[in-house]
Amino acid sequence: MGENEDRTIDERAGNGRDEGLRSSAAFLIDEALGFLFPAALRAAAEVGVADHLADGPRTPAELAAATGTDARALYRVLRLLATRGVVAEDEQGRFALTDAGQALREGVPYSARAAVLMLTDRTMWRPAGELTHCLTEGTTAFEGIFGLPFFDHFAQDERTAAVFHVGMAAMSDAENALIAAACDLPRTGTVVDVGGGHGGLLIEVLRRNPELEGVLYDRAHVLAGHRLGSDKEIADRWTLAEGDFFTAVPTGDVHLLKRITHDWDDDRCVTLLEHCRRALNPGGRVLVLDAVVPRGNDPHQSKALDLMMMGSLTGRERTEADFAELFARAGLRLSRVLPTPTVLSVVEAVPA
């Protein structure tokens, strides 16, 4: 083989490598720009664009007049949202809300607006931008930015607390009935919703189980916003209990912990689970309702939530093996994992 032929082969190999690197660069740059979609989604949610599209398509100028925004800037936001199917632009330049975008409206069943505003709030956004701190220091970025641990920050005043607790309630509303249906509960007895927020899950549990009684257990400032009294179907079957679940939990036949364990490190979770075990009536169970990180590299919401936990809290999303280890340390035994139609699973534990 001659020198020219060798050079040609080397050039072809080099061109192939260059093309691969060009494709890699284009892919990574596109991925790095991905943060602008939730930024656009938040902007649309804040000004209430979706509510003004409930009756049909409107032009950016019409929407801008209705929302008190700049028409040109609003068009640019809508154009990006259209690329992800939240809205759709017609040939007349009008935008319509798609089926996928309907829950951005306020006041509709399962509205996600408050959840979107919570997930894109600066309290979530800024720590996510400081994940390098988590890598180099091994600690959350939240306290260094806001001066207080996560839950202390949200407890400091009513307005700040509402961002988180109203947002979490909205995030949960669409999944609560599905999760309640997946829980294997006794016919009679007491269910304690530990750290149950405004009570959305407990409402669904009591609706489905007319002979059960329920206890909603949380901090006083959280319980102030509870919704249990709004449902006549469960009247006289619920009570409120105020307290700190790291100190004690009320006695019951089933303890529900929905989106609780992922907030806390292993030692704190063991403390909480030990309190639950001690407060169980004979034959009782603990149901941890959290995402279970699956094996492999397929996309799963738990993997994104895990980085949110890393930036803002001391907890993490866990695998089935992680849960089994936590339970064992707390004197419990993992008995089964029940999938639900949501991202969460029912991770059931019984006294060991």
Short mmCIF file of C-alpha atoms in Angstrom, two decimals:
data_model
loop_
_atom_site.label_atom_id
_atom_site.label_comp_id
_atom_site.label_asym_id
_atom_site.label_seq_id
_atom_site.Cartn_x
_atom_site.Cartn_y
_atom_site.Cartn_z
CA MET A 1 0.00 0.00 0.00
CA GLY A 2 1.44 3.35 -1.06
CA GLU A 3 1.97 6.47 0.96
CA ASN A 4 -0.93 8.28 -0.73
CA GLU A 5 -3.29 5.43 0.04
CA ASP A 6 -2.18 5.45 3.71
CA ARG A 7 -2.81 9.18 3.87
CA THR A 8 -6.28 8.74 2.36
CA ILE A 9 -7.21 6.09 4.95
CA ASP A 10 -5.93 8.31 7.77
CA GLU A 11 -7.88 11.28 6.41
CA ARG A 12 -11.05 9.21 6.20
CA ALA A 13 -10.57 8.00 9.77
CA GLY A 14 -9.90 11.57 10.89
CA ASN A 15 -12.99 12.83 9.07
CA GLY A 16 -15.07 10.12 10.75
CA ARG A 17 -13.76 11.13 14.16
CA ASP A 18 -14.38 14.81 13.39
CA GLU A 19 -17.93 14.11 12.30
CA GLY A 20 -18.60 12.15 15.46
CA LEU A 21 -17.26 14.97 17.59
CA ARG A 22 -19.30 17.53 15.66
CA SER A 23 -22.43 15.51 16.30
CA SER A 24 -21.51 15.19 19.97
CA ALA A 25 -20.94 18.93 20.28
CA ALA A 26 -24.27 19.74 18.61
CA PHE A 27 -26.09 17.28 20.88
CA LEU A 28 -24.50 18.60 24.08
CA ILE A 29 -25.14 22.24 23.18
CA ASP A 30 -28.78 21.45 22.46
CA GLU A 31 -29.05 19.64 25.80
CA ALA A 32 -27.46 22.60 27.62
CA LEU A 33 -30.17 24.87 26.21
CA GLY A 34 -32.87 22.61 27.63
CA PHE A 35 -33.24 24.71 30.80
CA LEU A 36 -34.98 27.39 28.73
CA PHE A 37 -38.10 25.27 28.24
CA PRO A 38 -39.04 25.15 31.96
CA ALA A 39 -38.15 28.86 32.09
CA ALA A 40 -40.69 29.52 29.33
CA LEU A 41 -43.21 27.23 30.98
CA ARG A 42 -42.88 29.15 34.23
CA ALA A 43 -43.27 32.52 32.49
CA ALA A 44 -46.47 31.34 30.80
CA ALA A 45 -47.80 29.94 34.09
CA GLU A 46 -47.02 33.11 36.04
CA VAL A 47 -48.95 35.42 33.69
CA GLY A 48 -51.84 32.96 33.24
CA VAL A 49 -51.64 32.47 29.49
CA ALA A 50 -53.42 29.11 29.56
CA ASP A 51 -56.53 30.52 31.23
CA HIS A 52 -56.95 32.98 28.37
CA LEU A 53 -56.82 30.15 25.84
CA ALA A 54 -59.66 28.17 27.43
CA ASP A 55 -62.22 29.48 24.93
CA GLY A 56 -60.12 28.96 21.82
CA PRO A 57 -57.12 30.27 19.86
CA ARG A 58 -55.92 33.83 20.26
CA THR A 59 -53.19 35.93 18.72
CA PRO A 60 -50.15 36.99 20.73
CA ALA A 61 -51.48 40.56 20.66
CA GLU A 62 -54.81 39.46 22.14
CA LEU A 63 -53.07 37.38 24.76
CA ALA A 64 -50.69 40.19 25.62
CA ALA A 65 -53.60 42.58 26.15
CA ALA A 66 -55.33 40.04 28.37
CA THR A 67 -52.25 39.26 30.44
CA GLY A 68 -50.63 42.69 30.56
CA THR A 69 -47.48 41.51 28.77
CA ASP A 70 -45.42 42.50 25.73
CA ALA A 71 -46.84 40.86 22.59
CA ARG A 72 -43.49 40.26 20.89
CA ALA A 73 -41.88 38.75 23.99
CA LEU A 74 -44.96 36.62 24.64
CA TYR A 75 -44.87 35.29 21.09
CA ARG A 76 -41.29 34.15 21.57
CA VAL A 77 -42.21 32.28 24.73
CA LEU A 78 -45.21 30.64 23.04
CA ARG A 79 -43.14 29.68 20.01
CA LEU A 80 -40.77 27.67 22.21
CA LEU A 81 -43.64 26.05 24.13
CA ALA A 82 -45.16 25.04 20.79
CA THR A 83 -42.04 23.00 20.02
CA ARG A 84 -42.86 20.81 23.05
CA GLY A 85 -46.58 20.50 22.37
CA VAL A 86 -47.91 22.72 25.18
CA VAL A 87 -49.54 25.08 22.68
CA ALA A 88 -49.97 24.97 18.89
CA GLU A 89 -49.75 27.82 16.38
CA ASP A 90 -52.14 27.87 13.42
CA GLU A 91 -51.68 29.39 9.98
CA GLN A 92 -53.23 32.68 11.15
CA GLY A 93 -50.55 33.02 13.84
CA ARG A 94 -53.00 32.25 16.66
CA PHE A 95 -52.06 29.98 19.53
CA ALA A 96 -54.28 27.27 20.99
CA LEU A 97 -53.88 25.19 24.11
CA THR A 98 -53.20 21.53 23.29
CA ASP A 99 -54.50 18.55 25.24
CA ALA A 100 -51.06 18.30 26.85
CA GLY A 101 -51.25 21.92 27.98
CA GLN A 102 -54.74 21.91 29.52
CA ALA A 103 -53.55 21.36 33.11
CA LEU A 104 -51.61 24.64 32.96
CA ARG A 105 -54.96 26.37 33.53
CA GLU A 106 -55.82 27.42 37.07
CA GLY A 107 -58.89 25.97 38.75
CA VAL A 108 -59.36 22.95 36.49
CA PRO A 109 -59.29 19.46 38.03
CA TYR A 110 -55.67 18.35 38.48
CA SER A 111 -54.30 21.77 37.57
CA ALA A 112 -50.50 21.61 37.44
CA ARG A 113 -49.98 25.37 37.47
CA ALA A 114 -49.02 25.59 41.16
CA ALA A 115 -46.75 22.54 40.77
CA VAL A 116 -45.00 24.12 37.79
CA LEU A 117 -44.48 27.34 39.75
CA MET A 118 -43.06 25.38 42.69
CA LEU A 119 -40.73 23.20 40.62
CA THR A 120 -39.38 26.24 38.78
CA ASP A 121 -39.28 28.54 41.80
CA ARG A 122 -35.91 30.09 42.60
CA THR A 123 -35.72 27.84 45.68
CA MET A 124 -35.47 24.87 43.30
CA TRP A 125 -33.83 26.61 40.37
CA ARG A 126 -30.85 28.19 42.09
CA PRO A 127 -29.61 25.06 43.94
CA ALA A 128 -29.88 23.12 40.68
CA GLY A 129 -27.43 25.59 39.18
CA GLU A 130 -24.96 24.87 42.00
CA LEU A 131 -24.67 21.08 41.70
CA THR A 132 -20.90 21.44 41.38
CA HIS A 133 -20.93 22.48 45.04
CA CYS A 134 -22.66 19.19 45.87
CA LEU A 135 -19.99 17.27 43.95
CA THR A 136 -17.01 19.02 45.53
CA GLU A 137 -18.35 19.51 49.06
CA GLY A 138 -20.71 16.55 49.38
CA THR A 139 -23.44 18.79 50.85
CA THR A 140 -26.64 20.43 49.65
CA ALA A 141 -26.34 23.83 47.99
CA PHE A 142 -29.60 25.17 49.44
CA GLU A 143 -28.48 26.43 52.85
CA GLY A 144 -25.50 28.29 51.40
CA ILE A 145 -27.81 30.17 49.03
CA PHE A 146 -30.81 30.87 51.27
CA GLY A 147 -29.21 30.84 54.71
CA LEU A 148 -31.52 28.20 56.18
CA PRO A 149 -32.15 24.49 55.65
CA PHE A 150 -34.90 23.72 53.13
CA PHE A 151 -37.87 23.17 55.44
CA ASP A 152 -36.85 25.95 57.84
CA HIS A 153 -36.84 28.32 54.89
CA PHE A 154 -40.35 27.31 53.86
CA ALA A 155 -41.64 27.61 57.42
CA GLN A 156 -40.48 31.19 57.93
CA ASP A 157 -43.58 32.95 56.55
CA GLU A 158 -46.97 32.13 55.07
CA ARG A 159 -46.24 33.33 51.55
CA THR A 160 -43.01 31.34 51.24
CA ALA A 161 -44.62 28.24 52.74
CA ALA A 162 -47.49 28.42 50.26
CA VAL A 163 -45.11 28.11 47.29
CA PHE A 164 -44.02 24.68 48.49
CA HIS A 165 -47.12 23.27 50.16
CA VAL A 166 -49.65 24.46 47.57
CA GLY A 167 -47.28 23.33 44.83
CA MET A 168 -46.84 19.91 46.41
CA ALA A 169 -50.60 19.53 46.78
CA ALA A 170 -51.04 20.34 43.09
CA MET A 171 -48.27 17.92 42.15
CA SER A 172 -50.04 15.22 44.16
CA ASP A 173 -53.67 15.77 43.17
CA ALA A 174 -53.44 13.94 39.86
CA GLU A 175 -51.78 10.89 41.45
CA ASN A 176 -53.51 10.54 44.82
CA ALA A 177 -56.54 8.51 43.68
CA LEU A 178 -54.32 6.16 41.66
CA ILE A 179 -51.98 5.62 44.61
CA ALA A 180 -54.84 5.12 47.07
CA ALA A 181 -56.24 2.45 44.76
CA ALA A 182 -52.89 0.65 44.70
CA CYS A 183 -52.54 0.53 48.50
CA ASP A 184 -53.58 -2.73 50.12
CA LEU A 185 -55.37 -1.44 53.23
CA PRO A 186 -57.33 -3.16 56.01
CA ARG A 187 -61.11 -2.92 55.99
CA THR A 188 -61.19 -1.22 59.39
CA GLY A 189 -58.70 0.58 61.58
CA THR A 190 -56.73 3.81 61.54
CA VAL A 191 -54.52 5.13 58.77
CA VAL A 192 -51.98 7.79 59.75
CA ASP A 193 -50.78 10.02 56.92
CA VAL A 194 -47.36 11.03 58.25
CA GLY A 195 -46.26 14.40 56.90
CA GLY A 196 -49.46 14.35 54.87
CA GLY A 197 -49.53 18.05 53.97
CA HIS A 198 -52.99 19.32 53.10
CA GLY A 199 -54.55 15.85 53.18
CA GLY A 200 -55.12 15.10 49.51
CA LEU A 201 -53.98 11.48 49.78
CA LEU A 202 -55.88 10.83 53.01
CA ILE A 203 -59.09 12.11 51.40
CA GLU A 204 -58.73 9.57 48.59
CA VAL A 205 -57.88 6.75 51.02
CA LEU A 206 -60.94 7.43 53.18
CA ARG A 207 -63.20 7.77 50.15
CA ARG A 208 -62.19 4.32 48.93
CA ASN A 209 -62.38 2.72 52.37
CA PRO A 210 -65.61 3.82 54.10
CA GLU A 211 -64.88 1.98 57.38
CA LEU A 212 -61.37 3.34 57.90
CA GLU A 213 -60.52 6.33 60.07
CA GLY A 214 -57.66 8.68 59.31
CA VAL A 215 -55.17 10.93 61.07
CA LEU A 216 -53.45 13.76 59.20
CA TYR A 217 -50.12 14.39 60.93
CA ASP A 218 -47.89 17.37 60.14
CA ARG A 219 -46.55 20.67 61.44
CA ALA A 220 -49.08 23.30 62.55
CA HIS A 221 -48.35 25.74 59.74
CA VAL A 222 -48.96 22.96 57.19
CA LEU A 223 -52.15 21.65 58.79
CA ALA A 224 -53.56 25.18 58.66
CA GLY A 225 -54.15 24.64 54.94
CA HIS A 226 -55.73 21.18 55.16
CA ARG A 227 -58.68 20.25 52.91
CA LEU A 228 -60.25 17.40 54.88
CA GLY A 229 -63.26 19.43 55.99
CA SER A 230 -64.28 20.14 52.39
CA ASP A 231 -65.32 16.54 51.71
CA LYS A 232 -68.64 15.50 53.26
CA GLU A 233 -68.06 11.89 52.19
CA ILE A 234 -65.37 11.47 54.85
CA ALA A 235 -66.94 13.61 57.59
CA ASP A 236 -66.35 12.43 61.17
CA ARG A 237 -63.70 9.91 60.08
CA TRP A 238 -60.60 12.09 60.35
CA THR A 239 -58.62 13.99 62.96
CA LEU A 240 -55.64 16.32 62.84
CA ALA A 241 -52.48 15.71 64.83
CA GLU A 242 -49.74 18.30 65.10
CA GLY A 243 -46.13 17.35 65.68
CA ASP A 244 -42.64 16.54 64.47
CA PHE A 245 -42.30 13.07 62.95
CA PHE A 246 -38.66 12.90 64.02
CA THR A 247 -39.90 12.97 67.63
CA ALA A 248 -42.94 10.67 67.48
CA VAL A 249 -45.88 9.67 65.29
CA PRO A 250 -49.51 8.83 66.21
CA THR A 251 -50.55 5.23 66.76
CA GLY A 252 -52.24 3.49 63.86
CA ASP A 253 -52.72 0.33 61.82
CA VAL A 254 -51.08 1.74 58.70
CA HIS A 255 -48.60 4.58 58.40
CA LEU A 256 -48.42 6.29 55.02
CA LEU A 257 -45.28 8.24 54.08
CA LYS A 258 -45.80 9.85 50.70
CA ARG A 259 -42.83 11.71 49.21
CA ILE A 260 -41.26 11.89 52.68
CA THR A 261 -38.28 9.54 52.81
CA HIS A 262 -36.70 11.01 49.68
CA ASP A 263 -36.30 14.33 51.52
CA TRP A 264 -33.99 12.95 54.21
CA ASP A 265 -30.66 11.20 54.63
CA ASP A 266 -30.54 7.56 55.70
CA ASP A 267 -30.03 8.20 59.42
CA ARG A 268 -33.01 10.56 59.63
CA CYS A 269 -35.14 8.10 57.66
CA VAL A 270 -34.22 5.31 60.07
CA THR A 271 -35.28 7.51 63.01
CA LEU A 272 -38.62 8.23 61.34
CA LEU A 273 -39.21 4.59 60.43
CA GLU A 274 -38.38 3.49 63.96
CA HIS A 275 -41.05 5.85 65.29
CA CYS A 276 -43.53 4.38 62.82
CA ARG A 277 -42.67 0.81 63.83
CA ARG A 278 -43.13 1.58 67.51
CA ALA A 279 -46.47 3.31 66.84
CA LEU A 280 -47.93 0.44 64.79
CA ASN A 281 -50.78 -1.58 66.22
CA PRO A 282 -50.29 -5.38 66.11
CA GLY A 283 -50.37 -6.55 62.51
CA GLY A 284 -49.72 -3.02 61.24
CA ARG A 285 -47.71 -1.94 58.21
CA VAL A 286 -45.71 1.01 56.95
CA LEU A 287 -46.36 2.05 53.36
CA VAL A 288 -43.63 4.25 51.87
CA LEU A 289 -45.01 5.94 48.76
CA ASP A 290 -42.00 7.10 46.81
CA ALA A 291 -40.26 6.63 43.50
CA VAL A 292 -38.15 3.49 43.25
CA VAL A 293 -35.17 4.07 40.96
CA PRO A 294 -35.17 1.31 38.33
CA ARG A 295 -32.13 -0.53 37.05
CA GLY A 296 -30.54 0.52 33.77
CA ASN A 297 -30.25 3.80 31.91
CA ASP A 298 -33.77 4.29 30.62
CA PRO A 299 -35.34 7.66 31.45
CA HIS A 300 -37.28 7.77 34.71
CA GLN A 301 -38.51 10.81 36.61
CA SER A 302 -36.81 9.54 39.79
CA LYS A 303 -33.40 10.22 38.24
CA ALA A 304 -34.22 13.89 37.69
CA LEU A 305 -35.86 14.23 41.11
CA ASP A 306 -32.74 12.72 42.65
CA LEU A 307 -30.67 15.70 41.50
CA MET A 308 -33.27 18.09 42.87
CA MET A 309 -32.91 16.35 46.22
CA MET A 310 -29.12 16.61 45.97
CA GLY A 311 -29.24 20.34 45.34
CA SER A 312 -31.86 21.30 47.91
CA LEU A 313 -32.17 18.58 50.56
CA THR A 314 -30.16 15.90 52.32
CA GLY A 315 -32.16 13.01 50.87
CA ARG A 316 -32.18 11.02 47.67
CA GLU A 317 -34.31 8.78 45.51
CA ARG A 318 -33.71 5.12 46.37
CA THR A 319 -33.61 1.71 44.75
CA GLU A 320 -35.51 -1.29 46.12
CA ALA A 321 -32.27 -2.49 47.73
CA ASP A 322 -31.81 0.91 49.38
CA PHE A 323 -35.28 0.69 50.91
CA ALA A 324 -34.65 -2.85 52.14
CA GLU A 325 -31.51 -1.64 53.92
CA LEU A 326 -33.32 1.33 55.50
CA PHE A 327 -36.10 -0.90 56.76
CA ALA A 328 -33.68 -3.42 58.23
CA ARG A 329 -31.90 -0.69 60.18
CA ALA A 330 -35.27 0.45 61.57
CA GLY A 331 -36.38 -3.02 62.67
CA LEU A 332 -38.66 -3.50 59.69
CA ARG A 333 -38.69 -5.89 56.74
CA LEU A 334 -39.51 -5.02 53.14
CA SER A 335 -42.46 -7.26 52.30
CA ARG A 336 -43.28 -6.16 48.75
CA VAL A 337 -43.15 -3.34 46.21
CA LEU A 338 -46.41 -2.55 44.42
CA PRO A 339 -46.22 -0.41 41.26
CA THR A 340 -48.82 2.28 40.62
CA PRO A 341 -49.79 4.05 37.36
CA THR A 342 -47.73 7.02 38.61
CA VAL A 343 -43.99 7.46 39.07
CA LEU A 344 -44.40 6.36 42.70
CA SER A 345 -44.54 2.82 44.06
CA VAL A 346 -45.99 1.41 47.27
CA VAL A 347 -43.01 0.10 49.23
CA GLU A 348 -44.50 -1.98 52.03
CA ALA A 349 -42.72 -2.82 55.30
CA VAL A 350 -43.74 -4.91 58.30
CA PRO A 351 -42.05 -5.31 61.70
CA ALA A 352 -39.08 -7.68 61.40
#
